[in-house]
Amino acid sequence: KTCLHNIAGKIKQSILGTSIAYSAAYGVALLLTAVYLIMLLFRRCSVQAKSCILLTAAVLCVSPFLLLFLLANISAPRTQFSLQFCAAALLFFCVNRLELKGFIRRLVRPTIVICALLIGVQQVTRMQRLFYTDDIRYNQDRDFAVELVQTIDSCCGERTEELPVVFVGKKDVPLNDACIESDVFGHSMFSWDYSAAEPARNNSRALGFIENAFGIEYKIATAEQRKQAEKIAKEMPCYPQDGSIREKDGLIVVKLSD
């Protein structure tokens, strides 16, 4: 039941474009394809030709969801690049297969092309906002990391080269109204893998960001050390308060949030 619900929900979302990660392009392409196939049924042509066209259209319509059918689970939007390709392919297919005459031909084909251009403009605008969001996120993460590294160095000095650094909790980035938080866009590296059940889970990604941005390589704690850091952090205030960075039990513990 859950699997069927996941599949149905994802297909509905893809067709209606109800999420920021999807547009109405695929739904429009499906509607146009359905109209063309209905017209095809009443057209005089061989059964073989009709079968070939129907099979081609069916493959294009179903192919974006093959991974969904296989996993029976909701996949990340960033794995659905085939959806945009199939929407474009279906629109191209219909525009070139519609055999219209006279005024209807002069009206329908330009209308389809204009719709495709509008969808393209809408998608470009949306992508610009997503990239803008991640640029804001990166700058916020970088500024916070600079402050954090300086504070850790002032508290622990050269001990940072010997002891693992453990972040407990998370630090979200403040986004403005123009930003869109979706999938991988807009999520801070200091909160990405955070889990309330495992407050110190986010260390690898946060430490990796610091290393990639500034070339500073802190030691990564083991699973047992992260659990110990979580116990230590229970008695600590949150960053940037005094005492939010503590060296104890061979660890440098940084409490980002409760």
Tab-separated table of C-alpha atoms in Angstrom:
chain	number	residue	atom	x	y	z
A	1	LYS	CA	0.000	0.000	0.000
A	2	THR	CA	2.810	2.401	0.915
A	3	CYS	CA	4.672	1.583	-2.302
A	4	LEU	CA	1.589	2.254	-4.446
A	5	HIS	CA	0.983	5.507	-2.559
A	6	ASN	CA	4.585	6.615	-3.211
A	7	ILE	CA	4.354	5.778	-6.907
A	8	ALA	CA	0.972	7.463	-7.385
A	9	GLY	CA	2.031	10.557	-5.441
A	10	LYS	CA	5.239	10.991	-7.431
A	11	ILE	CA	3.499	10.573	-10.786
A	12	LYS	CA	0.814	13.086	-9.771
A	13	GLN	CA	3.466	15.557	-8.648
A	14	SER	CA	5.383	15.161	-11.911
A	15	ILE	CA	2.306	15.633	-14.108
A	16	LEU	CA	0.773	18.571	-12.227
A	17	GLY	CA	4.077	20.274	-11.423
A	18	THR	CA	3.055	20.891	-7.810
A	19	SER	CA	6.637	21.045	-6.529
A	20	ILE	CA	9.387	23.589	-7.170
A	21	ALA	CA	11.444	20.779	-8.681
A	22	TYR	CA	8.799	20.055	-11.337
A	23	SER	CA	6.946	22.140	-13.882
A	24	ALA	CA	3.751	21.705	-15.872
A	25	ALA	CA	5.813	20.904	-18.988
A	26	TYR	CA	5.441	17.152	-18.631
A	27	GLY	CA	1.691	17.409	-18.003
A	28	VAL	CA	1.237	19.644	-21.054
A	29	ALA	CA	3.300	17.224	-23.143
A	30	LEU	CA	1.178	14.280	-21.966
A	31	LEU	CA	-2.061	16.117	-22.771
A	32	LEU	CA	-0.848	17.011	-26.241
A	33	THR	CA	0.328	13.450	-26.817
A	34	ALA	CA	-3.062	12.067	-25.744
A	35	VAL	CA	-4.842	14.393	-28.196
A	36	TYR	CA	-2.535	13.297	-30.999
A	37	LEU	CA	-2.993	9.582	-30.221
A	38	ILE	CA	-6.782	9.958	-30.213
A	39	MET	CA	-6.579	11.625	-33.613
A	40	LEU	CA	-4.293	8.833	-34.778
A	41	LEU	CA	-6.904	6.168	-33.985
A	42	PHE	CA	-9.289	7.711	-36.520
A	43	ARG	CA	-6.660	8.249	-39.172
A	44	ARG	CA	-6.277	5.982	-42.161
A	45	CYS	CA	-2.920	4.287	-41.895
A	46	SER	CA	-1.591	0.778	-41.436
A	47	VAL	CA	-1.908	-1.066	-38.132
A	48	GLN	CA	1.867	-1.479	-38.128
A	49	ALA	CA	2.413	2.288	-38.359
A	50	LYS	CA	-0.122	2.963	-35.589
A	51	SER	CA	1.480	0.320	-33.354
A	52	CYS	CA	4.941	1.803	-33.873
A	53	ILE	CA	3.757	5.314	-32.990
A	54	LEU	CA	1.808	4.106	-29.946
A	55	LEU	CA	4.818	2.142	-28.683
A	56	THR	CA	7.133	5.139	-29.127
A	57	ALA	CA	4.755	7.446	-27.268
A	58	ALA	CA	4.239	4.900	-24.472
A	59	VAL	CA	7.988	4.459	-23.944
A	60	LEU	CA	8.525	8.222	-23.773
A	61	CYS	CA	5.648	8.658	-21.320
A	62	VAL	CA	6.669	5.839	-18.970
A	63	SER	CA	10.476	6.066	-19.075
A	64	PRO	CA	10.824	8.862	-16.452
A	65	PHE	CA	9.200	6.576	-13.886
A	66	LEU	CA	11.123	3.335	-14.452
A	67	LEU	CA	13.377	3.954	-11.436
A	68	LEU	CA	10.300	4.830	-9.383
A	69	PHE	CA	8.625	1.537	-10.349
A	70	LEU	CA	11.811	-0.359	-9.525
A	71	LEU	CA	12.413	1.188	-6.093
A	72	ALA	CA	8.738	1.816	-5.227
A	73	ASN	CA	9.962	4.799	-3.255
A	74	ILE	CA	10.165	8.551	-3.745
A	75	SER	CA	13.471	9.448	-5.400
A	76	ALA	CA	15.254	12.777	-5.097
A	77	PRO	CA	14.232	15.390	-7.701
A	78	ARG	CA	17.857	15.688	-8.848
A	79	THR	CA	17.627	12.123	-10.194
A	80	GLN	CA	14.716	13.017	-12.493
A	81	PHE	CA	16.586	14.644	-15.386
A	82	SER	CA	14.856	12.225	-17.761
A	83	LEU	CA	11.554	13.969	-17.014
A	84	GLN	CA	12.641	17.180	-18.735
A	85	PHE	CA	14.098	15.253	-21.651
A	86	CYS	CA	10.905	13.241	-22.159
A	87	ALA	CA	8.717	16.351	-21.944
A	88	ALA	CA	10.815	18.003	-24.673
A	89	ALA	CA	10.845	14.816	-26.755
A	90	LEU	CA	7.050	14.441	-26.532
A	91	LEU	CA	6.484	18.066	-27.537
A	92	PHE	CA	8.869	17.687	-30.478
A	93	PHE	CA	7.209	14.397	-31.407
A	94	CYS	CA	3.717	15.895	-31.444
A	95	VAL	CA	4.659	19.097	-33.268
A	96	ASN	CA	6.237	17.092	-36.057
A	97	ARG	CA	3.526	14.401	-36.238
A	98	LEU	CA	0.448	16.603	-36.200
A	99	GLU	CA	-0.802	16.706	-39.767
A	100	LEU	CA	-3.005	19.761	-39.719
A	101	LYS	CA	-4.134	21.900	-42.609
A	102	GLY	CA	-5.076	25.471	-43.297
A	103	PHE	CA	-5.905	27.859	-40.482
A	104	ILE	CA	-5.714	25.196	-37.751
A	105	ARG	CA	-2.166	24.317	-38.803
A	106	ARG	CA	-1.143	27.979	-38.755
A	107	LEU	CA	-2.689	28.352	-35.290
A	108	VAL	CA	-1.790	25.125	-33.456
A	109	ARG	CA	1.908	24.742	-34.256
A	110	PRO	CA	2.925	28.309	-33.305
A	111	THR	CA	0.839	27.959	-30.135
A	112	ILE	CA	2.738	24.818	-29.141
A	113	VAL	CA	6.072	26.478	-29.852
A	114	ILE	CA	5.080	29.542	-27.796
A	115	CYS	CA	4.000	27.296	-24.897
A	116	ALA	CA	7.355	25.490	-25.049
A	117	LEU	CA	9.213	28.805	-25.002
A	118	LEU	CA	7.180	30.024	-22.012
A	119	ILE	CA	7.914	26.802	-20.159
A	120	GLY	CA	11.606	27.252	-20.972
A	121	VAL	CA	11.610	30.813	-19.635
A	122	GLN	CA	9.833	29.674	-16.480
A	123	GLN	CA	12.349	26.888	-15.939
A	124	VAL	CA	15.333	29.194	-16.499
A	125	THR	CA	13.889	31.674	-13.991
A	126	ARG	CA	13.354	28.931	-11.446
A	127	MET	CA	16.883	27.572	-11.899
A	128	GLN	CA	18.317	31.061	-11.500
A	129	ARG	CA	16.541	31.369	-8.159
A	130	LEU	CA	17.813	27.965	-7.051
A	131	PHE	CA	21.421	28.824	-7.936
A	132	TYR	CA	21.003	32.206	-6.259
A	133	THR	CA	19.744	30.393	-3.157
A	134	ASP	CA	22.778	28.148	-3.047
A	135	ASP	CA	25.117	31.101	-3.556
A	136	ILE	CA	23.533	32.783	-0.533
A	137	ARG	CA	23.842	29.511	1.385
A	138	TYR	CA	27.514	29.114	0.477
A	139	ASN	CA	28.413	32.662	1.507
A	140	GLN	CA	26.589	32.251	4.814
A	141	ASP	CA	28.315	28.919	5.466
A	142	ARG	CA	31.708	30.395	4.566
A	143	ASP	CA	31.298	33.391	6.875
A	144	PHE	CA	30.117	31.173	9.711
A	145	ALA	CA	32.989	28.729	9.140
A	146	VAL	CA	35.570	31.561	9.252
A	147	GLU	CA	34.216	32.722	12.599
A	148	LEU	CA	33.988	29.154	13.898
A	149	VAL	CA	37.549	28.208	12.911
A	150	GLN	CA	38.947	31.359	14.526
A	151	THR	CA	37.029	30.658	17.733
A	152	ILE	CA	38.146	27.008	17.843
A	153	ASP	CA	41.774	28.039	17.305
A	154	SER	CA	41.610	30.678	20.034
A	155	CYS	CA	40.102	28.178	22.487
A	156	CYS	CA	42.193	25.103	21.718
A	157	GLY	CA	45.288	26.367	19.888
A	158	GLU	CA	47.598	23.669	18.540
A	159	ARG	CA	45.454	20.953	20.103
A	160	THR	CA	43.218	21.200	17.030
A	161	GLU	CA	45.916	19.327	15.082
A	162	GLU	CA	45.823	16.388	17.491
A	163	LEU	CA	42.236	16.003	18.655
A	164	PRO	CA	39.067	15.212	16.669
A	165	VAL	CA	36.598	18.080	16.315
A	166	VAL	CA	32.951	17.163	16.850
A	167	PHE	CA	30.016	19.416	16.012
A	168	VAL	CA	26.881	18.673	18.011
A	169	GLY	CA	23.622	20.115	16.735
A	170	LYS	CA	23.065	22.202	13.620
A	171	LYS	CA	23.323	25.728	12.245
A	172	ASP	CA	20.770	26.754	9.622
A	173	VAL	CA	21.466	29.639	7.252
A	174	PRO	CA	19.144	32.673	7.123
A	175	LEU	CA	17.663	32.971	3.619
A	176	ASN	CA	15.855	35.951	2.126
A	177	ASP	CA	12.415	35.903	0.474
A	178	ALA	CA	13.881	35.425	-3.016
A	179	CYS	CA	15.487	32.116	-2.028
A	180	ILE	CA	13.927	28.715	-2.655
A	181	GLU	CA	14.859	25.858	-0.333
A	182	SER	CA	14.502	22.631	-2.328
A	183	ASP	CA	16.327	19.310	-2.466
A	184	VAL	CA	20.063	20.120	-2.238
A	185	PHE	CA	19.572	23.886	-2.583
A	186	GLY	CA	19.599	26.162	0.454
A	187	HIS	CA	20.621	23.599	3.068
A	188	SER	CA	23.617	24.506	5.207
A	189	MET	CA	26.564	22.132	5.367
A	190	PHE	CA	26.304	22.540	9.131
A	191	SER	CA	22.777	21.104	9.243
A	192	TRP	CA	22.513	18.795	6.190
A	193	ASP	CA	22.786	15.394	7.889
A	194	TYR	CA	21.512	16.508	11.285
A	195	SER	CA	19.246	14.120	13.131
A	196	ALA	CA	17.593	14.747	16.494
A	197	ALA	CA	18.366	11.132	17.394
A	198	GLU	CA	22.048	11.636	16.444
A	199	PRO	CA	22.941	15.312	17.029
A	200	ALA	CA	26.604	14.740	16.100
A	201	ARG	CA	25.848	12.958	12.830
A	202	ASN	CA	26.653	15.929	10.565
A	203	ASN	CA	30.414	16.000	11.201
A	204	SER	CA	31.795	14.559	7.963
A	205	ARG	CA	29.975	17.046	5.712
A	206	ALA	CA	30.686	20.075	7.938
A	207	LEU	CA	34.361	19.228	8.349
A	208	GLY	CA	34.609	18.484	4.634
A	209	PHE	CA	33.233	21.939	3.855
A	210	ILE	CA	35.822	23.591	6.101
A	211	GLU	CA	38.603	21.599	4.455
A	212	ASN	CA	37.439	22.375	0.908
A	213	ALA	CA	36.839	26.073	1.622
A	214	PHE	CA	39.941	26.867	3.680
A	215	GLY	CA	42.269	23.865	3.443
A	216	ILE	CA	41.994	23.251	7.193
A	217	GLU	CA	41.802	19.542	7.926
A	218	TYR	CA	40.401	18.604	11.313
A	219	LYS	CA	40.433	15.028	12.513
A	220	ILE	CA	37.134	13.189	12.130
A	221	ALA	CA	35.759	11.475	15.226
A	222	THR	CA	34.697	7.854	15.324
A	223	ALA	CA	31.115	6.791	16.025
A	224	GLU	CA	31.994	6.106	19.670
A	225	GLN	CA	33.636	9.510	20.019
A	226	ARG	CA	30.569	11.217	18.534
A	227	LYS	CA	28.361	9.529	21.126
A	228	GLN	CA	30.714	10.693	23.862
A	229	ALA	CA	30.601	14.230	22.451
A	230	GLU	CA	26.807	14.179	22.593
A	231	LYS	CA	26.982	13.366	26.309
A	232	ILE	CA	29.495	16.152	26.912
A	233	ALA	CA	27.403	18.665	24.952
A	234	LYS	CA	24.360	18.172	27.201
A	235	GLU	CA	26.026	20.328	29.836
A	236	MET	CA	27.208	23.018	27.388
A	237	PRO	CA	25.564	26.223	26.114
A	238	CYS	CA	25.060	26.754	22.382
A	239	TYR	CA	27.480	28.566	20.119
A	240	PRO	CA	28.530	31.430	20.233
A	241	GLN	CA	28.103	31.597	24.007
A	242	ASP	CA	31.101	31.163	26.298
A	243	GLY	CA	31.686	27.491	26.994
A	244	SER	CA	30.098	26.318	23.736
A	245	ILE	CA	33.515	24.974	22.663
A	246	ARG	CA	35.112	22.571	25.112
A	247	GLU	CA	38.088	20.249	25.121
A	248	LYS	CA	37.294	17.127	27.115
A	249	ASP	CA	38.047	13.385	27.003
A	250	GLY	CA	40.388	13.821	24.064
A	251	LEU	CA	37.769	15.644	21.969
A	252	ILE	CA	37.090	19.199	20.901
A	253	VAL	CA	33.311	19.526	21.201
A	254	VAL	CA	31.427	22.391	19.534
A	255	LYS	CA	27.761	22.671	20.468
A	256	LEU	CA	25.868	24.394	17.640
A	257	SER	CA	22.328	23.888	18.949
A	258	ASP	CA	20.236	21.974	21.468
